[in-house]
Amino acid sequence: MRTQVAIIGSGPAGLLLGQLLTDAGIDNVIVERVSQAYVLGRIRAGVLEDGTAAMLDEAGAGARMRREGLPHAGFDLAFDGRRHRVDLAGLTGGRHVMVYGQTEVTRDLMERRAASGALSVYEAANVTPHDFDGARPCLTYEHDGATRRLDCDFIAGCDGYHGVARRSVPAGAIETFERVYPFGWLGIVADVPPVGDELIYANHPRGFALCSMRSLTRSRYYVQCSLDESTDAWPDDRFWDEIRRRLPAATAEAMTTGPSVEKSIAPLRSFVAEPLRFGRLLLAGDAAHIVPPTGAKGLNLAASDIRYLFDGLREHYHERSDAGLDAYSGKALARVWKAERFSWWMTNTLHRFPDQGGFGQKIQHAELDYLVGSRAARTAMAENYVGLPY
Ligand code: RFL
Ligand code: PHB
């Protein structure tokens, strides 16, 4: 089989790239390790920058998000028993974020792809990129008991942090940067109305807590936990008691609790691999970089990578220019590093660190106090949260 762009991974990065290419008349095939149902079962991101939302529109997959998504004009910071609003719209000239789950983004993109007739191969085992340092790369994989070969012009590695694309690059050609945080997030989904109209990010001596949502009837809540925790040790009652202890009293009292429909623990990590291009293999999204979820940037960075990568591929095929592809890695990484900085800063500002000590806590408190008291500080936070320009 032959295509122009072979895409590894059917997450948001791969699906978005695939749709933009299909709409531009550039042939592509998505090859995914797990089943479509498995991809749709993963509960992940919830906050879209306006630029990400605009890319879903551009890919013809934005209609349901515009109908059912919740535009948010601000969020609250909670500490010392009080809540303080960060007026995103007021601080950024009217910009909003869109609260709409990654599961729904993925579903909308999959439906759009199915309608446009482009091919996706699910449950492909042993996907392996070959010869991307030459002019004729290909992928091999196993599907339905047979080994298949997909010849292509380019391979897009959109296969997430644990994928095969980054690992196929010779060690000497890639440099990685990493910070692992000494805690994780224990998250639940429950079919109860969210405690507030907007998200609440809480700093508390017992650890960070986040009140988010998926809809007006479905809440998404997180608490910072240690890395050796297991969800077995967290029956719903314990979770609800813990999150309420970390919130201002009036907020805790207003919280509606109920049985969780999902519960999981995610470790927190910052990671960047450089560069993003190795001949005809191009990395995008979590395959190339990870941020801790505190700044809500992971999915949004996948989208901004795809913005630059799609523009580069379109120029290659339609304008016979490789300028965009040559600039891809540098442009994408410049934006990635700013989101890495912001996510690291939000994580440092809001979590309890085991080795923080009295000095660290005083500095953290001063940072929060400065944010509450300074419009300039809040503006810097707000412009990063709604998303830096592409
Ligand atoms: P994905 O979504 O991981 O998709 C990669 C796909 O590649 C497949 N794959 C392979 N396919 C073929 N062969 C192989 N060898 C393969 N190996 C892997 C996988 O099965 C998968 O389908 O990467 P992508 O597309 O780059 O998208 C990135 C986002 O998923 C991720 O950054 C976000 O979920 C991060 N994130 C958040 N991002 C935000 O922008 N806003 C948020 O509010 C937000 N909250 C979160 C998050 C991530 C979380 N977790 C669980 C890590 C909250 C959490 C708790
Ligand atoms: C979520 O709703 O899952 C969510 C929201 C904001 C974050 C991280 C996760 O910063």
Coordinates of C-alpha atoms and ligand atoms in Angstrom, one line a residue:
M1 CA 0.0 0.0 0.0
R2 CA 1.2 3.6 -0.6
T3 CA 0.2 6.9 0.8
Q4 CA 1.7 10.4 1.0
V5 CA 1.8 10.8 4.8
A6 CA 1.7 7.8 7.1
I7 CA 0.5 8.9 10.5
I8 CA 1.3 6.8 13.6
G9 CA -1.3 7.3 16.3
S10 CA -5.0 8.1 16.4
G11 CA -4.9 10.6 19.3
P12 CA -5.8 14.2 18.9
A13 CA -2.5 15.0 17.1
G14 CA -2.8 12.3 14.5
L15 CA -6.5 12.8 13.9
L16 CA -6.2 16.5 13.5
L17 CA -3.3 16.2 11.1
G18 CA -5.1 13.5 9.2
Q19 CA -8.2 15.6 8.7
L20 CA -6.4 18.8 7.7
L21 CA -4.4 16.8 5.1
T22 CA -7.5 15.0 3.8
D23 CA -9.3 18.3 3.4
A24 CA -6.2 19.7 1.5
G25 CA -6.3 16.7 -0.9
I26 CA -3.2 15.1 0.6
D27 CA -3.5 11.3 1.0
N28 CA -2.8 9.9 4.5
V29 CA -3.3 6.7 6.5
I30 CA -3.5 6.5 10.3
V31 CA -2.0 3.4 11.9
E32 CA -3.0 2.9 15.5
R33 CA -1.9 0.3 18.0
V34 CA -5.2 -0.1 20.0
S35 CA -8.8 -0.2 19.1
Q36 CA -11.0 2.8 18.4
A37 CA -13.1 2.0 21.5
Y38 CA -10.0 1.9 23.6
V39 CA -8.9 5.3 22.4
L40 CA -12.3 6.7 23.1
G41 CA -12.3 5.2 26.6
R42 CA -9.3 7.3 27.8
I43 CA -10.4 10.3 29.9
R44 CA -7.8 13.1 29.6
A45 CA -7.7 16.8 28.8
G46 CA -10.6 19.1 29.4
V47 CA -9.5 22.7 28.5
L48 CA -9.1 23.9 24.9
E49 CA -7.3 27.1 24.0
D50 CA -9.2 29.3 21.5
G51 CA -6.5 28.4 18.9
T52 CA -7.2 24.7 19.4
A53 CA -10.9 25.3 19.1
A54 CA -10.3 27.2 15.9
M55 CA -8.3 24.3 14.5
L56 CA -11.2 21.9 15.2
D57 CA -13.5 24.3 13.3
E58 CA -10.9 24.3 10.4
A59 CA -10.9 20.5 10.4
G60 CA -14.7 20.5 10.1
A61 CA -15.0 18.9 13.5
G62 CA -16.0 21.9 15.7
A63 CA -19.8 21.9 15.4
R64 CA -20.6 19.9 18.5
M65 CA -17.9 21.6 20.5
R66 CA -19.5 25.0 19.7
R67 CA -22.9 23.6 20.7
E68 CA -22.1 21.6 23.8
G69 CA -18.7 23.0 25.0
L70 CA -18.6 25.5 27.8
P71 CA -16.7 28.7 27.1
H72 CA -15.0 29.9 30.3
A73 CA -14.0 33.5 30.9
G74 CA -12.0 32.9 34.0
F75 CA -11.0 30.5 36.8
D76 CA -10.5 30.8 40.6
L77 CA -7.3 30.4 42.6
A78 CA -8.0 29.2 46.1
F79 CA -5.7 29.5 49.1
D80 CA -5.8 30.5 52.8
G81 CA -9.5 29.6 52.8
R82 CA -10.5 32.1 50.1
R83 CA -11.1 32.1 46.4
H84 CA -9.7 34.8 44.0
R85 CA -10.9 35.1 40.4
V86 CA -8.5 35.3 37.4
D87 CA -10.6 37.2 34.9
L88 CA -9.1 35.6 31.7
A89 CA -11.4 37.5 29.3
G90 CA -10.8 40.9 31.1
L91 CA -7.1 40.4 31.2
T92 CA -6.6 39.2 27.6
G93 CA -8.9 41.4 25.5
G94 CA -11.9 39.1 25.6
R95 CA -10.4 35.7 25.1
H96 CA -11.9 32.5 26.5
V97 CA -11.0 28.9 26.9
M98 CA -13.4 26.1 25.9
V99 CA -14.2 23.3 28.4
Y100 CA -14.8 20.3 26.2
G101 CA -13.4 16.8 26.9
Q102 CA -10.6 15.3 24.9
T103 CA -12.8 12.2 24.5
E104 CA -15.4 14.3 22.7
V105 CA -12.7 16.0 20.6
T106 CA -11.4 12.5 19.6
R107 CA -14.9 11.2 18.8
D108 CA -15.7 14.3 16.6
L109 CA -12.5 13.9 14.7
M110 CA -13.0 10.2 14.2
E111 CA -16.5 10.7 12.9
R112 CA -15.3 13.4 10.5
R113 CA -12.6 11.1 9.3
A114 CA -15.0 8.2 8.7
A115 CA -17.3 10.5 6.8
S116 CA -14.5 11.8 4.6
G117 CA -13.5 8.2 3.7
A118 CA -9.9 8.4 4.8
L119 CA -8.3 5.1 6.0
S120 CA -7.4 4.3 9.6
V121 CA -6.0 1.0 10.6
Y122 CA -6.8 0.1 14.3
E123 CA -5.2 -2.7 16.3
A124 CA -2.0 -2.6 14.3
A125 CA 0.8 -4.4 16.1
N126 CA 4.6 -3.9 15.9
V127 CA 4.3 -0.6 14.0
T128 CA 7.9 0.1 12.8
P129 CA 9.2 3.2 10.8
H130 CA 11.9 2.4 8.3
D131 CA 14.3 4.4 6.1
F132 CA 13.2 7.9 7.1
D133 CA 16.7 9.2 6.6
G134 CA 16.3 8.5 2.9
A135 CA 13.8 9.5 0.2
R136 CA 11.6 6.4 0.5
P137 CA 10.4 5.8 4.1
C138 CA 7.9 3.2 4.9
L139 CA 6.0 1.7 7.9
T140 CA 5.6 -2.0 8.6
Y141 CA 3.0 -3.4 11.0
E142 CA 1.0 -6.5 11.7
H143 CA -2.8 -6.5 11.1
D144 CA -5.3 -9.4 10.9
G145 CA -2.4 -11.9 11.2
A146 CA -0.4 -10.6 8.3
T147 CA 2.6 -8.3 8.0
R148 CA 1.8 -5.1 6.0
R149 CA 3.9 -2.4 4.4
L150 CA 2.9 1.2 3.9
D151 CA 5.2 3.2 1.6
C152 CA 5.0 6.9 2.0
D153 CA 6.7 10.3 1.5
F154 CA 6.7 11.3 5.2
I155 CA 6.0 9.6 8.6
A156 CA 4.2 11.7 11.2
G157 CA 5.0 10.3 14.7
C158 CA 1.8 11.2 16.6
D159 CA 2.0 8.2 18.9
G160 CA 2.3 9.7 22.3
Y161 CA 4.9 9.5 25.0
H162 CA 5.2 5.7 24.9
G163 CA 5.1 5.4 21.1
V164 CA 7.6 3.9 18.7
A165 CA 8.4 7.0 16.6
R166 CA 10.7 8.8 19.0
R167 CA 12.3 5.5 20.0
S168 CA 13.2 4.7 16.4
V169 CA 15.6 7.7 16.2
P170 CA 19.2 6.8 16.8
A171 CA 20.2 8.0 20.3
G172 CA 23.0 10.3 19.0
A173 CA 20.5 12.3 16.9
I174 CA 18.1 13.3 19.7
E175 CA 18.5 15.2 22.9
T176 CA 16.0 14.9 25.8
F177 CA 15.2 17.2 28.7
E178 CA 13.2 15.9 31.7
R179 CA 11.8 16.8 35.1
V180 CA 9.9 14.2 37.1
Y181 CA 7.7 15.6 40.0
P182 CA 7.6 13.8 43.3
F183 CA 3.8 13.4 43.2
G184 CA 0.8 12.5 41.0
W185 CA -2.8 13.5 40.5
L186 CA -5.6 11.2 41.6
G187 CA -8.6 12.1 39.4
I188 CA -12.2 11.1 39.4
V189 CA -15.2 11.7 37.1
A190 CA -18.7 11.8 38.8
D191 CA -22.1 12.6 37.4
V192 CA -22.8 15.4 39.8
P193 CA -23.1 19.2 39.0
P194 CA -19.7 21.0 39.2
V195 CA -19.2 22.9 42.5
G196 CA -18.7 26.2 40.6
D197 CA -19.3 27.8 37.2
E198 CA -15.6 27.9 36.5
L199 CA -12.5 25.8 37.4
I200 CA -10.9 26.1 40.9
Y201 CA -7.2 25.6 41.3
A202 CA -6.5 25.2 45.0
N203 CA -3.2 25.4 47.0
H204 CA -3.5 23.9 50.4
P205 CA -1.1 22.5 53.1
R206 CA -2.5 19.0 52.4
G207 CA -1.7 19.4 48.7
F208 CA -3.1 20.7 45.4
A209 CA -6.7 20.2 44.4
L210 CA -8.5 21.0 41.1
C211 CA -12.3 21.3 40.5
S212 CA -13.0 20.9 36.8
M213 CA -15.9 19.7 34.8
R214 CA -17.0 18.0 31.5
S215 CA -20.5 19.4 31.4
L216 CA -23.1 21.0 33.7
T217 CA -23.9 17.5 35.0
R218 CA -20.5 15.9 35.0
S219 CA -17.6 16.9 37.3
R220 CA -13.9 16.2 37.0
Y221 CA -12.0 16.5 40.3
Y222 CA -8.3 16.0 41.1
V223 CA -6.2 15.9 44.3
Q224 CA -2.4 15.8 44.5
C225 CA -1.3 12.4 45.9
S226 CA 2.0 10.6 46.5
L227 CA 3.4 8.4 43.8
D228 CA 3.1 5.2 45.7
E229 CA -0.7 5.5 46.1
S230 CA -3.1 3.1 44.5
T231 CA -6.8 3.9 43.6
D232 CA -7.7 0.8 45.8
A233 CA -6.8 2.9 48.8
W234 CA -9.2 5.7 47.7
P235 CA -12.8 4.7 48.0
D236 CA -15.1 7.5 46.9
D237 CA -15.8 8.7 50.4
R238 CA -12.1 9.2 51.1
F239 CA -11.7 11.1 47.9
W240 CA -14.6 13.5 48.7
D241 CA -13.4 14.0 52.3
E242 CA -9.9 14.8 51.0
I243 CA -10.9 17.3 48.3
R244 CA -13.3 19.1 50.6
R245 CA -10.6 19.5 53.2
R246 CA -8.4 21.3 50.6
L247 CA -11.1 23.8 49.5
P248 CA -12.4 26.9 51.3
A249 CA -15.2 25.9 53.7
A250 CA -18.1 27.5 51.7
T251 CA -16.9 25.7 48.5
A252 CA -16.6 22.4 50.3
E253 CA -20.1 22.8 51.7
A254 CA -21.5 23.6 48.3
M255 CA -19.9 20.5 46.7
T256 CA -22.3 17.8 45.5
T257 CA -20.8 14.3 45.9
G258 CA -21.8 11.0 44.3
P259 CA -20.4 7.8 43.0
S260 CA -17.3 8.1 40.7
V261 CA -17.6 6.7 37.2
E262 CA -13.8 6.8 36.7
K263 CA -10.8 7.0 39.0
S264 CA -7.1 7.0 38.1
I265 CA -3.7 8.2 39.1
A266 CA -1.4 10.1 36.7
P267 CA 2.3 10.9 37.4
L268 CA 3.5 14.4 36.6
R269 CA 6.3 15.0 34.2
S270 CA 8.0 17.6 32.1
F271 CA 9.8 16.3 29.0
V272 CA 11.0 17.6 25.7
A273 CA 12.8 15.8 22.9
E274 CA 14.8 17.9 20.3
P275 CA 14.7 18.2 17.4
L276 CA 11.2 17.2 16.1
R277 CA 12.4 16.3 12.6
F278 CA 14.7 13.4 11.5
G279 CA 14.7 13.4 7.7
R280 CA 11.2 12.3 6.7
L281 CA 10.1 11.4 10.2
L282 CA 8.4 14.3 12.1
L283 CA 7.3 14.1 15.7
A284 CA 4.3 15.9 17.1
G285 CA 2.3 16.1 20.4
D286 CA 3.1 13.9 23.4
A287 CA 5.5 11.8 21.2
A288 CA 7.9 14.8 21.5
H289 CA 6.9 16.5 24.7
I290 CA 5.0 16.1 28.0
V291 CA 3.8 18.8 30.4
P292 CA 2.4 18.3 33.9
P293 CA -1.4 18.9 33.5
T294 CA -1.5 21.9 35.8
G295 CA -1.5 24.4 33.0
A296 CA -3.9 22.4 30.8
K297 CA -1.4 22.6 27.9
G298 CA -0.8 19.0 26.6
L299 CA -3.6 18.7 24.1
N300 CA -3.1 22.3 23.1
L301 CA 0.5 21.8 22.3
A302 CA -0.4 18.8 20.2
A303 CA -2.7 21.1 18.2
S304 CA 0.0 23.9 17.8
D305 CA 2.5 21.3 16.6
I306 CA 0.0 20.2 14.0
R307 CA -0.6 23.8 12.9
Y308 CA 3.1 24.1 12.0
L309 CA 3.4 20.6 10.6
F310 CA 0.3 20.8 8.5
D311 CA 1.4 24.1 7.0
G312 CA 4.8 22.7 6.2
L313 CA 3.3 19.6 4.5
R314 CA 0.8 21.7 2.6
E315 CA 3.6 24.0 1.3
H316 CA 5.6 20.9 0.3
Y317 CA 2.8 19.4 -1.8
H318 CA 1.0 22.5 -3.1
E319 CA 3.7 25.1 -3.3
R320 CA 6.7 22.9 -3.9
S321 CA 8.5 24.6 -1.0
D322 CA 10.2 22.9 1.9
A323 CA 10.7 26.1 3.9
G324 CA 7.8 25.2 6.2
L325 CA 9.1 21.7 6.9
D326 CA 12.6 23.0 7.4
A327 CA 11.3 25.5 10.0
Y328 CA 8.9 23.1 11.7
S329 CA 11.1 21.9 14.5
G330 CA 12.4 25.3 15.5
K331 CA 9.0 27.0 15.4
A332 CA 7.1 24.3 17.2
L333 CA 9.8 24.0 19.9
A334 CA 9.8 27.7 20.6
R335 CA 6.1 27.5 21.5
V336 CA 6.6 24.2 23.3
W337 CA 9.2 25.6 25.7
K338 CA 7.1 28.5 26.7
A339 CA 4.2 26.1 27.6
E340 CA 6.8 23.9 29.4
R341 CA 7.8 26.9 31.4
F342 CA 4.2 27.9 32.2
S343 CA 3.2 24.4 33.2
W344 CA 6.3 24.0 35.4
W345 CA 5.6 27.4 37.0
M346 CA 1.9 26.5 37.7
T347 CA 2.9 23.2 39.1
N348 CA 5.5 24.8 41.4
T349 CA 3.1 27.5 42.5
L350 CA 0.2 25.2 43.4
H351 CA 1.6 21.9 44.8
R352 CA 3.2 20.9 48.0
F353 CA 6.7 19.5 47.5
P354 CA 8.2 17.1 50.0
D355 CA 11.4 19.0 50.2
Q356 CA 9.9 22.5 50.0
G357 CA 10.7 23.6 53.6
G358 CA 9.6 26.7 55.3
F359 CA 11.4 29.0 52.8
G360 CA 9.8 27.3 49.8
Q361 CA 6.4 27.7 51.3
K362 CA 6.9 31.4 52.1
I363 CA 8.0 32.0 48.5
Q364 CA 5.0 30.1 47.1
H365 CA 2.7 32.1 49.3
A366 CA 4.3 35.3 48.2
E367 CA 3.8 34.3 44.6
L368 CA 0.1 33.6 45.1
D369 CA -0.3 36.9 47.0
Y370 CA 1.5 38.7 44.2
L371 CA -0.9 37.2 41.7
V372 CA -3.9 38.3 43.6
G373 CA -2.5 41.8 44.2
S374 CA -1.0 42.6 40.8
R375 CA -2.9 42.9 37.5
A376 CA 0.4 42.6 35.7
A377 CA 1.1 39.2 37.3
R378 CA -2.4 38.0 36.5
T379 CA -2.1 39.2 33.0
A380 CA 1.0 37.1 32.4
M381 CA -0.8 34.1 33.9
A382 CA -3.9 34.7 31.8
E383 CA -2.2 35.2 28.4
N384 CA -0.3 31.9 28.9
Y385 CA -3.5 30.0 30.1
V386 CA -5.6 31.1 27.1
G387 CA -2.7 30.3 24.8
L388 CA 0.3 32.1 23.4
P389 CA 0.0 33.0 19.7
Y390 CA 1.0 30.5 17.0
Ligands
RFL1 P1 -2.1 10.6 22.6 O1 -3.4 11.1 22.9 O2 -1.3 9.9 23.6 O3 -2.2 9.7 21.3 C1 -1.2 8.9 20.8 C2 -1.8 7.7 20.1 O4 -0.8 6.8 19.6 C3 -1.1 5.5 19.9 N1 0.2 4.7 19.9 C4 0.6 3.9 18.9 N2 0.1 3.7 17.7 C5 0.7 2.8 16.9 N3 1.9 2.2 17.2 C6 2.5 2.5 18.5 N4 3.6 1.9 18.8 C7 1.8 3.4 19.3 N5 2.1 3.8 20.6 C8 1.1 4.6 20.9 C9 -1.8 5.5 21.2 O5 -2.6 4.4 21.4 C10 -2.6 6.8 21.1 O6 -3.9 6.5 20.6 O7 -1.1 11.7 22.1 P2 -1.4 13.1 21.3 O8 -2.3 12.9 20.1 O9 -0.1 13.8 21.1 O10 -2.3 14.0 22.3 C11 -1.7 14.5 23.5 C12 -2.8 14.6 24.6 O11 -3.5 13.3 24.7 C13 -2.2 14.9 25.9 O12 -1.2 15.9 25.8 C14 -3.3 15.5 26.9 O13 -4.2 14.5 27.3 C15 -2.7 16.0 28.2 N6 -3.7 16.5 29.2 C16 -4.3 17.8 29.0 N7 -4.0 18.5 28.0 C17 -4.6 19.7 27.8 O14 -4.4 20.4 26.8 N8 -5.6 20.2 28.7 C18 -5.9 19.5 29.8 O15 -6.8 19.9 30.5 C19 -5.2 18.2 30.0 N9 -5.5 17.5 31.1 C20 -4.0 15.7 30.3 C21 -4.9 16.2 31.2 C22 -3.4 14.5 30.5 C23 -3.8 13.7 31.6 N10 -3.2 12.4 31.7 C24 -3.9 11.3 32.0 C25 -1.8 12.2 31.2 C26 -5.3 15.5 32.4 C27 -4.7 14.3 32.5 C28 -5.1 13.5 33.8
PHB2 C1 -9.5 18.5 33.3 O1 -10.7 19.0 33.2 O2 -9.2 17.3 33.1 C2 -8.4 19.5 33.5 C3 -8.6 20.8 33.6 C4 -7.6 21.7 33.8 C5 -6.3 21.2 34.0 C6 -6.1 19.9 33.9 C7 -7.1 19.0 33.7 O3 -5.3 22.1 34.3

